[in-house]
Coordinates of C-alpha atoms and ligand atoms in Angstrom, one line a residue:
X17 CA -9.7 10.2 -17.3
X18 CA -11.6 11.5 -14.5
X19 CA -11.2 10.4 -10.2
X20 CA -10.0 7.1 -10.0
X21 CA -8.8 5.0 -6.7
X22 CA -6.2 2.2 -7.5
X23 CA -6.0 -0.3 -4.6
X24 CA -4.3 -3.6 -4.2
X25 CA -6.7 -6.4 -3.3
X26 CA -4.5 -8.5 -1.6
X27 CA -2.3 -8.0 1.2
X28 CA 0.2 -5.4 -0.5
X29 CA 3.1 -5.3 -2.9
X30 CA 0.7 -6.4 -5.8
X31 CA 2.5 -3.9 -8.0
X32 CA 0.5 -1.1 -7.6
X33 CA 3.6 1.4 -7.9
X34 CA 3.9 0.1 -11.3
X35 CA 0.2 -0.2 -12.9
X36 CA 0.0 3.4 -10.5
X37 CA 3.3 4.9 -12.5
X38 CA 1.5 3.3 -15.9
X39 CA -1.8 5.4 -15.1
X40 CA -0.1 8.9 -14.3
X41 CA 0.9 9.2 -17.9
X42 CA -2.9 10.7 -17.7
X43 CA -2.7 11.9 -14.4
X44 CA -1.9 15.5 -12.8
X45 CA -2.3 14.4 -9.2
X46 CA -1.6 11.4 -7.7
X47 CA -2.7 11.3 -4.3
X48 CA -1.8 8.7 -1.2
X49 CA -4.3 8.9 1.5
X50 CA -3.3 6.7 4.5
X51 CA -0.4 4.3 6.0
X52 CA 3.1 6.1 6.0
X53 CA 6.5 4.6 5.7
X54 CA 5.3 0.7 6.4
X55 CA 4.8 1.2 2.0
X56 CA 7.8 0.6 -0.7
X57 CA 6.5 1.0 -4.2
X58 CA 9.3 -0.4 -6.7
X59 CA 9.3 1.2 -10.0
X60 CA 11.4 0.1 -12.7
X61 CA 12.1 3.0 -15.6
X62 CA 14.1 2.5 -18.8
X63 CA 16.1 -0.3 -16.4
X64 CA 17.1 1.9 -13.6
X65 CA 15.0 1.3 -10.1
X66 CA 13.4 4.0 -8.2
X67 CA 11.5 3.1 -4.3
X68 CA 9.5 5.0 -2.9
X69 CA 7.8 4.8 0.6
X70 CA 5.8 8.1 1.8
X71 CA 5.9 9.6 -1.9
X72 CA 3.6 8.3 -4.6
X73 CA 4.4 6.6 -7.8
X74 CA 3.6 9.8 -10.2
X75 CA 7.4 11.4 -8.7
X76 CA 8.7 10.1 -11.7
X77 CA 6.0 11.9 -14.0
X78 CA 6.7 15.4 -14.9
X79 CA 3.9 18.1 -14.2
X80 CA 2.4 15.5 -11.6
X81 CA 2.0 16.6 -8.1
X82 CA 2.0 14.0 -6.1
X83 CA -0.4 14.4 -2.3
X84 CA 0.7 12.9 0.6
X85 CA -2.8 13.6 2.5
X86 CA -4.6 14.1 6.0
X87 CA -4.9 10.2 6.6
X88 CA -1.2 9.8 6.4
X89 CA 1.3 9.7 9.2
X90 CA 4.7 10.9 8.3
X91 CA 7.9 10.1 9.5
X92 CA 9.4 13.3 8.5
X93 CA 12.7 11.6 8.6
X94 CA 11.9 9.4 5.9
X95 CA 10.6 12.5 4.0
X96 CA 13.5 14.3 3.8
X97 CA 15.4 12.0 3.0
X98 CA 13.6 10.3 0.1
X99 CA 12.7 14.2 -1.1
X100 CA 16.5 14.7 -1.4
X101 CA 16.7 11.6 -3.0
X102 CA 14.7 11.9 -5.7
X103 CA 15.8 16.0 -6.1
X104 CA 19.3 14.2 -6.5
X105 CA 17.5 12.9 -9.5
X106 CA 16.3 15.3 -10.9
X107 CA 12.6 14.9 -9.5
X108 CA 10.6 17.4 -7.7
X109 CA 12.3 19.9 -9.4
X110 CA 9.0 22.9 -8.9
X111 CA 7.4 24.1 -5.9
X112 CA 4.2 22.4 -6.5
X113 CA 5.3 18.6 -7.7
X114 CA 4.8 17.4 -4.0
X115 CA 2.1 18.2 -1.3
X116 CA 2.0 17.6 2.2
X117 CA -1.0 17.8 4.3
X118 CA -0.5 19.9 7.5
X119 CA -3.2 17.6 9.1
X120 CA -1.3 14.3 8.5
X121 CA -0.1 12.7 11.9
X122 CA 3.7 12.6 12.5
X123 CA 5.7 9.6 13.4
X124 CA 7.9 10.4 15.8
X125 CA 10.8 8.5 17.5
X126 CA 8.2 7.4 20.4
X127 CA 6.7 5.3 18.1
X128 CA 9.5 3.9 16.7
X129 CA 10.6 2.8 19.8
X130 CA 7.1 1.3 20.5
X131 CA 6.5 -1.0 17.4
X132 CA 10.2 -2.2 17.7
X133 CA 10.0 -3.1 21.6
X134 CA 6.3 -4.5 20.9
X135 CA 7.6 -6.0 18.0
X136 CA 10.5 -7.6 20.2
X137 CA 8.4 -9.3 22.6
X138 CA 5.6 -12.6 21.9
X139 CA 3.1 -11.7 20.3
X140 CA 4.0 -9.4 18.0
X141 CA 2.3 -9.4 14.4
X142 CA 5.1 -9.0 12.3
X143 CA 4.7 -5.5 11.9
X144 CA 7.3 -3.4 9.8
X145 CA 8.4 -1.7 12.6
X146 CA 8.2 1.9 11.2
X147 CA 6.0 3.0 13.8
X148 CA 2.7 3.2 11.9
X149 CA 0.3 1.3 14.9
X150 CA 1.5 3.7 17.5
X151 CA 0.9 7.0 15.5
X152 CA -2.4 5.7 14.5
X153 CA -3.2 5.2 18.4
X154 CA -1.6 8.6 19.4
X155 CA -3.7 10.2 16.8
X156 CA -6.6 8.5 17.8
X157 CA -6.4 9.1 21.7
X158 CA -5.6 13.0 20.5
X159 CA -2.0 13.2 21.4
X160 CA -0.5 13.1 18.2
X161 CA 1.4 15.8 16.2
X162 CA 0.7 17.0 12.9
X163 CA 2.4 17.8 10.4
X164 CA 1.6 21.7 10.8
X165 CA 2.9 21.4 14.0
X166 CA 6.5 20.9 12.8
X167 CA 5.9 24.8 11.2
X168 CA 5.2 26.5 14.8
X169 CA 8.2 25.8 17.1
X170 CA 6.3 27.1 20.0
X171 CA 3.6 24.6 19.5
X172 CA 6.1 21.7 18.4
X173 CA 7.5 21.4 21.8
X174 CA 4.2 21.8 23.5
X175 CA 3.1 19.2 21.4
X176 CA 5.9 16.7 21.8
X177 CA 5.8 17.7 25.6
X178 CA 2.4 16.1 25.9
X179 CA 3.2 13.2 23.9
X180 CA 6.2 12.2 25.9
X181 CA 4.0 12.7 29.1
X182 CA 1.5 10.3 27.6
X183 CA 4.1 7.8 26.2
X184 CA 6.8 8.0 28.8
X185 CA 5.4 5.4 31.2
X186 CA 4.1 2.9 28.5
X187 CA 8.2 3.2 26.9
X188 CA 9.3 2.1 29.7
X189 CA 6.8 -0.5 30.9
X190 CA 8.3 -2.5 27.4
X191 CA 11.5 -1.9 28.7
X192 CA 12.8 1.1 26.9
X193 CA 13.4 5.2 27.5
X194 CA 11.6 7.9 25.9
X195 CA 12.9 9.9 23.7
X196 CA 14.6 13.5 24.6
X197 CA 12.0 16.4 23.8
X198 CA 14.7 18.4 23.8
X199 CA 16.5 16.3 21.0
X200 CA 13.4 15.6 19.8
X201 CA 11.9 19.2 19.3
X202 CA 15.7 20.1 17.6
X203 CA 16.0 18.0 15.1
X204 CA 12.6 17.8 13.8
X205 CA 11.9 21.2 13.9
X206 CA 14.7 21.3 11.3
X207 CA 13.4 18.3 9.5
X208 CA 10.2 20.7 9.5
X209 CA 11.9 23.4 8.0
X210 CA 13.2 21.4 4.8
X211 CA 9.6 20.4 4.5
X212 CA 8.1 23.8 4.8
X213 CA 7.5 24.6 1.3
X214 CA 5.9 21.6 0.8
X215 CA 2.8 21.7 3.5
X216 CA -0.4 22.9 2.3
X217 CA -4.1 22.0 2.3
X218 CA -4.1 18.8 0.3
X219 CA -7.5 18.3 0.6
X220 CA -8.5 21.6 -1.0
X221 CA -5.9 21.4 -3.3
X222 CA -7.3 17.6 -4.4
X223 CA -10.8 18.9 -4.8
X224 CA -9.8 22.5 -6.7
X225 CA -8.5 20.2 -9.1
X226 CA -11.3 17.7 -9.3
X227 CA -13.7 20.8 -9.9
X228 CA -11.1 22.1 -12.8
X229 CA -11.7 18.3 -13.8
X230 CA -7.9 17.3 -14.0
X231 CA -7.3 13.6 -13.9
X232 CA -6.8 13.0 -10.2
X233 CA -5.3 9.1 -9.1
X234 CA -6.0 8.0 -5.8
X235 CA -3.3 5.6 -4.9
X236 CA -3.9 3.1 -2.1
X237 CA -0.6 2.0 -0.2
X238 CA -1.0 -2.0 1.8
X239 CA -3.8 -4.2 0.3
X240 CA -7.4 -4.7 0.9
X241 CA -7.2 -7.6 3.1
X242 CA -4.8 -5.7 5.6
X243 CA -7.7 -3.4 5.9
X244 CA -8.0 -2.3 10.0
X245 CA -11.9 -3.4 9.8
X246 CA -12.7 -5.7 7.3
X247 CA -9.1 -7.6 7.3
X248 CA -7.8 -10.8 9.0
X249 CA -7.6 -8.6 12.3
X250 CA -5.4 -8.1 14.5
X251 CA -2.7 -9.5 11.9
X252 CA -4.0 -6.2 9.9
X253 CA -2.1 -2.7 9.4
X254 CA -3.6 0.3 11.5
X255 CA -5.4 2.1 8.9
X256 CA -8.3 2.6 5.8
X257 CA -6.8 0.4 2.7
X258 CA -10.2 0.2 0.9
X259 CA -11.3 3.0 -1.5
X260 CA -13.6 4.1 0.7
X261 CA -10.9 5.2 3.0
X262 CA -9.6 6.9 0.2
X263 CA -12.7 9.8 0.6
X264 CA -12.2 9.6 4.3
X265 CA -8.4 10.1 4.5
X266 CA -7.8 12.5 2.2
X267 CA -11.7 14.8 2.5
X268 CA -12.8 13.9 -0.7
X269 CA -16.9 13.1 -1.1
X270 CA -17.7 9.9 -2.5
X271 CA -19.6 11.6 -5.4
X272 CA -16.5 12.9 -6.5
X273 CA -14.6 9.6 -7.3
X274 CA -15.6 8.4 -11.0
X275 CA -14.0 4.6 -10.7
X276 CA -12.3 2.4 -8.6
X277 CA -9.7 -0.4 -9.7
X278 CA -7.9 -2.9 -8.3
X279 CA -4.5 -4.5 -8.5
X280 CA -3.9 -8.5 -8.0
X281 CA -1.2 -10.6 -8.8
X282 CA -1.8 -13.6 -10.3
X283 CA 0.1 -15.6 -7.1
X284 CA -0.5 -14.0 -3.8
X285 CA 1.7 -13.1 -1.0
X286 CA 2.0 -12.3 2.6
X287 CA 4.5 -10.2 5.1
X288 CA 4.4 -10.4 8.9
X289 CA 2.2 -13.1 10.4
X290 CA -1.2 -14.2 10.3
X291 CA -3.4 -16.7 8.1
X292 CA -2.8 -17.5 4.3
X293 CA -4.5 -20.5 3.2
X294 CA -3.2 -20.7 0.0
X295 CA 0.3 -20.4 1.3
X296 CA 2.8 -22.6 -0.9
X297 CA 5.6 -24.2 1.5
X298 CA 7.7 -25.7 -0.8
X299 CA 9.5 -25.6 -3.9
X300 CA 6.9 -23.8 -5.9
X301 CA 6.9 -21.4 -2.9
X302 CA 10.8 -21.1 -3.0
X303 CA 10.6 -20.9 -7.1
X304 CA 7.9 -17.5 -6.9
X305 CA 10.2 -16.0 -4.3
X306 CA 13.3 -16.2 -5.8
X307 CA 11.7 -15.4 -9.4
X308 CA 9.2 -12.9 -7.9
X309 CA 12.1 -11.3 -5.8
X310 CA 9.5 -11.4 -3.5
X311 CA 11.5 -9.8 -0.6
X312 CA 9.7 -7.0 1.2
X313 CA 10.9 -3.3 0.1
X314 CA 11.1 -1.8 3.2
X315 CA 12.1 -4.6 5.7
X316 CA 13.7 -7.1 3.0
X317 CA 11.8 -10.2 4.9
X318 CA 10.9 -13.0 2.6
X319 CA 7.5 -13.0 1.5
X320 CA 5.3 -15.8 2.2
X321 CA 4.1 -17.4 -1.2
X322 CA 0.9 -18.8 -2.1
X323 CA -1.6 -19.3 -5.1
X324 CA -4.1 -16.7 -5.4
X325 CA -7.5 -16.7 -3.7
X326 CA -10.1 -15.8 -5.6
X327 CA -12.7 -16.1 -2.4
X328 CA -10.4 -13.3 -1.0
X329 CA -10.2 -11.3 -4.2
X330 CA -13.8 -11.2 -4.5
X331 CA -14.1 -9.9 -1.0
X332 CA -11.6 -7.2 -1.6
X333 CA -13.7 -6.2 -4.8
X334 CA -16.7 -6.3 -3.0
X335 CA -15.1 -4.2 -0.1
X336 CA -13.8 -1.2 -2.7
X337 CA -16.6 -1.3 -5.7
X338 CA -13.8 -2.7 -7.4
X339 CA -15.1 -2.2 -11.4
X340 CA -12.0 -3.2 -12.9
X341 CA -8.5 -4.9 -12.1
X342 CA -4.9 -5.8 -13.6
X343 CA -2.9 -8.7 -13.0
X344 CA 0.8 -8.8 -12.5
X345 CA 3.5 -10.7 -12.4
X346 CA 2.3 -13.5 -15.0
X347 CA 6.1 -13.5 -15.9
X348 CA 7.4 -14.6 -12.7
X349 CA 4.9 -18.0 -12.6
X350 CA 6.0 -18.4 -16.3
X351 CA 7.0 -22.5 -16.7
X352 CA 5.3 -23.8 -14.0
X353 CA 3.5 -27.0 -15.2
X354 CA 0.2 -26.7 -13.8
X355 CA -1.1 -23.4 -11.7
X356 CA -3.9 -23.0 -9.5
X357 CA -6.6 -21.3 -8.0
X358 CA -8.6 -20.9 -4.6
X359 CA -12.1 -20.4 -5.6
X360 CA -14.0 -20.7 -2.6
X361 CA -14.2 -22.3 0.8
X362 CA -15.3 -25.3 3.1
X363 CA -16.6 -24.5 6.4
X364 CA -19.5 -26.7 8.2
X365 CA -21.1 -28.0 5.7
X366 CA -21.3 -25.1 3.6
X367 CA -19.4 -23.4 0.6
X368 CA -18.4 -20.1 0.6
X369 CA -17.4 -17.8 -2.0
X370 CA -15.5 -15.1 0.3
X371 CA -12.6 -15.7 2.3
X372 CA -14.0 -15.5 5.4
X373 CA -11.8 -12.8 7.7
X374 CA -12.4 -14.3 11.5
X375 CA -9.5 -16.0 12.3
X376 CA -11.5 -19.3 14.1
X377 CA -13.4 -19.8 10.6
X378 CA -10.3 -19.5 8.6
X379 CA -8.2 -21.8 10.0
X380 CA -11.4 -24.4 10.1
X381 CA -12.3 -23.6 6.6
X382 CA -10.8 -25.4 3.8
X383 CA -9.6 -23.9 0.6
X384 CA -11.5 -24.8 -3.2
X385 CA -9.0 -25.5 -5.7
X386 CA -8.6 -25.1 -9.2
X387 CA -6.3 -26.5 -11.3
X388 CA -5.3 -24.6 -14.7
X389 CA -2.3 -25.5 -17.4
X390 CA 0.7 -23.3 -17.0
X391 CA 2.6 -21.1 -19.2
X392 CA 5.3 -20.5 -21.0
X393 CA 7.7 -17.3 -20.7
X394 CA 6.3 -14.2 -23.2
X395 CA 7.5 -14.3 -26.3
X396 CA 6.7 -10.8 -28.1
X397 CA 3.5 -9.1 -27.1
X398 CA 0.4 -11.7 -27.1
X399 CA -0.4 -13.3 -24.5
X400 CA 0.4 -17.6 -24.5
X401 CA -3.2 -19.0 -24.6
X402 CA -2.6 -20.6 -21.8
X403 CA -2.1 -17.3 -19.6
X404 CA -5.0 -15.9 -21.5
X405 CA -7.3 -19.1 -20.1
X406 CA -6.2 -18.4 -16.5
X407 CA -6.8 -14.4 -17.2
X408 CA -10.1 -15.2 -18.6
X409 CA -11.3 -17.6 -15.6
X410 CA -10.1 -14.6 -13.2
X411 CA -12.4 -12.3 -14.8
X412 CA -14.8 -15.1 -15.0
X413 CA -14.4 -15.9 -11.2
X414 CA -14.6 -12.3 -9.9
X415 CA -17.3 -11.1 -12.5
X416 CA -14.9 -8.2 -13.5
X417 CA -13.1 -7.4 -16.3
X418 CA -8.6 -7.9 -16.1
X419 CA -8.4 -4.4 -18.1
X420 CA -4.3 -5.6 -18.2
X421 CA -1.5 -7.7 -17.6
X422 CA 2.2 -6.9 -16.1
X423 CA 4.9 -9.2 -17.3
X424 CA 7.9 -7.6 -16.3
X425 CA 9.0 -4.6 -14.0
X426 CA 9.4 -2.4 -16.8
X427 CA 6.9 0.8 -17.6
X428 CA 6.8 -1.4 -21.2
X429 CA 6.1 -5.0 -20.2
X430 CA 2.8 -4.5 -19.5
X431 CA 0.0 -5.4 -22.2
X432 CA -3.4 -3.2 -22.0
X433 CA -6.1 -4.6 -22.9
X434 CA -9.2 -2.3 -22.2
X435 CA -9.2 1.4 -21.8
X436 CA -9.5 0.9 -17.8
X437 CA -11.4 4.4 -17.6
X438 CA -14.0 3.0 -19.9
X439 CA -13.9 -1.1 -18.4
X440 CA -16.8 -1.8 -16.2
Ligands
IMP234 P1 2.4 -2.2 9.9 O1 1.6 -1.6 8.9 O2 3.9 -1.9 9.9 O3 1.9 -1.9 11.3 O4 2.3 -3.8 9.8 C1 1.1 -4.5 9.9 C2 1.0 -5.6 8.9 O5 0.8 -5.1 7.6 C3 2.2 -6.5 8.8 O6 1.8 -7.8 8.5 C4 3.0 -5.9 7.7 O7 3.9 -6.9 7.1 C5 1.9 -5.6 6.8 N1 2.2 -4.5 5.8 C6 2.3 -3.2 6.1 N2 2.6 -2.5 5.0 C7 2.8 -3.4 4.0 C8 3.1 -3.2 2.6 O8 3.3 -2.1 2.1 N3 3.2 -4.4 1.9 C9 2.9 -5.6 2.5 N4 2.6 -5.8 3.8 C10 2.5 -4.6 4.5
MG235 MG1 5.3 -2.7 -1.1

C-alpha cells in the first residue's frame, strides 16, 4: 500500500469515514492531521453505527493505531469521552491503538465560550461551535495549551493563567465570563490524566513506521473547499484541509507521501453559511436530505443540498494532487429522473473551468450545466448503466480515474473498481 492522504473534495461529510474505514483493511496507521471536534465520521459495521469526531476511522480496525497529530486541537473532553466509548466497545483495547500528539493545541472552555457567543451575534459563519476558530487563533498568537501541557500540572495552570489573561477581556467584550482557572486547571488536569498513556510523539512515531514501510493512511477531516487559504473565505474552517497540510500538520516530508485521493459525492452539500451555487432549494433538495440523511453529525443542522460541481471538484483535485477519487452516495440520488452536473462557470464574458473562491466572482458567475439520465436503485452488484454514464463523465470531467463507488453505509455496499494504490 504505501503513504496515502484521503481527502474530501468538497466541503465535508463526503463519506470519508467510510471509504477511510474501507482502506484500513491495509492500513496499520491511520493518521488525522488537523481540525478537532468540528469532524463526525459515521461508520456503519455489520448494521450497527459507530461516530467518531477527534478519533480516526481505523478505531474499528484491529492492530491499527490510529494518530491524532500536531495540527490537531483537542478538546480533551470530547476525548475522553469518545475513548471510553469505544473501550465500552471493545475498541482500543492495547496501549498503542491510539496516539496523541503532545504538540496538538487544546480546546479549552475559553473557546467554547468564544465560537458560541461569536456564533450568537450577526455575522456569524455558521460555525459548529466546538471552539475550533478560537484555538487556532490562541495557537497562532502563542497562547495556546498543548496537549503536553495537560501532563505537567505546574505548567498547566501557568499555561491556562496566561490564556485567561489574554482571553478574559475579549469574553467579556461578547458579553460572557471567563472561565475559572481554578475549575479549569482541576478538571482538565484529570481529563489529562486519563489521557496520559496515550500522548507521545506522533510525528516520530508516523515516520518510524513509514521508514519500516507499514501502510500509513492520512485521513483528512472537513473538505477541500473549506480549506482556510484556498476556500470560499471567511465562510471557511480555521485550518489545512488539503493534503498538503497533511505533511505540515502532522511533520511528515512531502517525499514521504506515495499518493493522494480524494472523496466526492456524487450530490454535493453544505453546513454553516456561505456560497453554493449548485444549491437545490426544492423538492429535489428536500428528497437528497431526507434520503441522504443529510443532517450534520456533530450539530444535527440540515445540510444544504445541491448537484455536484465539477468546476469545484477540479479545483480541489488540483489543490491536493488529487490522482484518484470515489464517489458516494449514488444510492441516495437513486430514481431521480434526470441528474445533473456543474461543469464550469460564466463570469464576464468568459468560461471558467474552476469554481472560482472570491466571494464577489462567485455570486456574479453563473453555473454550466449538464444534464445526465438518472438511475435506478442497485440491484445486485453492477452498476445500472446509467450510473456508470454519469461515473464515467466524472472521470471524464476531472481527468481522473473514480477508482470506486459507495451505495450504501455499509463496509459491503461499496463496489471497487481499480486497485486505488495502483489508479493514476
Ligand atoms: P468550524 O470548523 O466549526 O469553525 O466551522 C467553520 C465552517 O466549516 C462551518 O461552515 C462548518 O459548518 C464547516 N465545517 C466544519 N467541520 C465540518 C465537517 O466536518 N463537515 C462539514 N462542514 C464542516
Ligand atoms: Mg462529517
Amino acid at each position: 500500500m504505501a503513504v496515502v492522504i484521503v481527502v474530501g473534495v468538497q466541503w465535508g461529510d463526503e463519506g470519508k469515514g467510510k471509504i477511510v474505514d474501507l482502506l484500513t483493511e491495509k492500513a496499520r496507521l491511520v493518521v488525522r492531521w488537523a481540525g478537532g471536534a468540528n469532524a463526525g465520521h459515521t461508520l456503519v459495521v455489520d448494521g450497527k453505527k459507530y461516530v467518531t469526531r477527534l478519533i480516526p476511522s481505523g478505531v474499528l480496525r484491529e492492530g491499527v493505531t490510529c494518530v491524532l497529530g500536531e495540527g490537531m486541537v483537542i478538546d480533551p473532553a470530547v476525548l475522553v469521552d469518545e475513548i471510553r466509548t469505544f473501550k465500552a466497545q471493545g475498541f482500543i483495547a492495547a496501549g498503542r491503538d491510539l496516539v496523541v500528539a503532545e504538540r496538538a493545541h487544546l480546546t479549552l472552555p475559553h473557546h467554547l465560550e468564544i465560537d458560541r457567543l461569536r456564533e450568537e451575534r450577526p455575522g456569524g459563519i455558521g460555525t459548529t461551535k466546538k471552539g475550533i476558530g478560537p484555538s487556532y487563533e490562541s495557537k497562532a498568537a502563542r497562547v495556546g495549551v498543548r496537549v503536553g501541557d495537560l501532563l505537567r500540572p505546574d505548567r498547566f495552570r501557568a499555561r491556562v493563567e496566561a490564556l485567561t489573561t489574554a482571553l478574559a477581556p475579549y469574553i467579556r467584550e461578547l458579553g460572557g465570563s471567563a472561565p475559572s482557572v481554578a475549575e479549569v486547571t482541576k478538571k482538565y488536569l484529570a481529563l489529562g490524566e486519563e489521557l496520559r498513556p496515550f500522548v507521545g510523539d506522533a510525528s516520530r512515531i508516523v515516520h518510524d513506521a513509514v521508514v519500516r514501510r507499514d501502510n500509513v493512511l492520512f485521513e483528512g477531516a472537513q473538505g477541500v473547499m473549506l480549506d482556510i487559504d484556498h476556500g470560499t473565505y471567511p465562510f471557511v474552517t480555521s485550518s489545512s484541509t488539503t493534503a498538503g497540510g497533511a505533511c505540515a500538520g502532522l511533520g511528515i516530508g512531502p517525499t514521504k507521501i506515495d499518493r493522494v485521493l480524494g472523496v466526492a459525492k456524487g450530490y454535493a452539500t453544505r453546513v454553516g453559511a456561505g456560497p453554493f451555487p449548485t444549491e437545490l432549494n426544492e423538492e429535489v433538495g428536500e428528497l437528497l436530505r431526507k434520503r441522504g440523511n443529510e443532517f450534520g453529525s456533530v450539530t444535527g443542522r440540515p445540510r444544504r443540498c445541491g448537484w455536484m460541481d465539477v468546476a469545484a471538484v477540479r479545483l480541489a483535485i488540483r489543490l491536493s494532487g488529487i490522482e484518484a477519487i470515489a464517489l458516494t452516495k449514488l444510492d441516495v440520488m437513486a430514481g431521480l429522473d434526470r441528474v445533473r452536473l456543474c461543469v464550469g462557470y460564466r463570469l464576464g464574458g468568459k468560461t471558467l473551468d474552476e469554481m472560482p473562491v472570491d466571494l464577489d466572482d462567485l455570486a456574479a458567475a453563473e453555473p454550466i450545466f449538464e444534464e445526465l439520465p438518472g438511475w435506478p436503485e442497485l440491484a445486485g452488484s453492477s452498476i445500472p448503466p446509467a450510473a456508470a454514464g454519469f461515473v464515467e463523465r466524472v472521470s471524464a470531467l476531472t481527468g481522473i480515474p473514480v477508482w470506486a463507488t459507495s451505495w450504501g453505509a455499509g463496509r459491503l455496499q461499496t463496489i471497487v473498481t481499480q486497485d486505488p494504490f495502483s489508479a493514476s
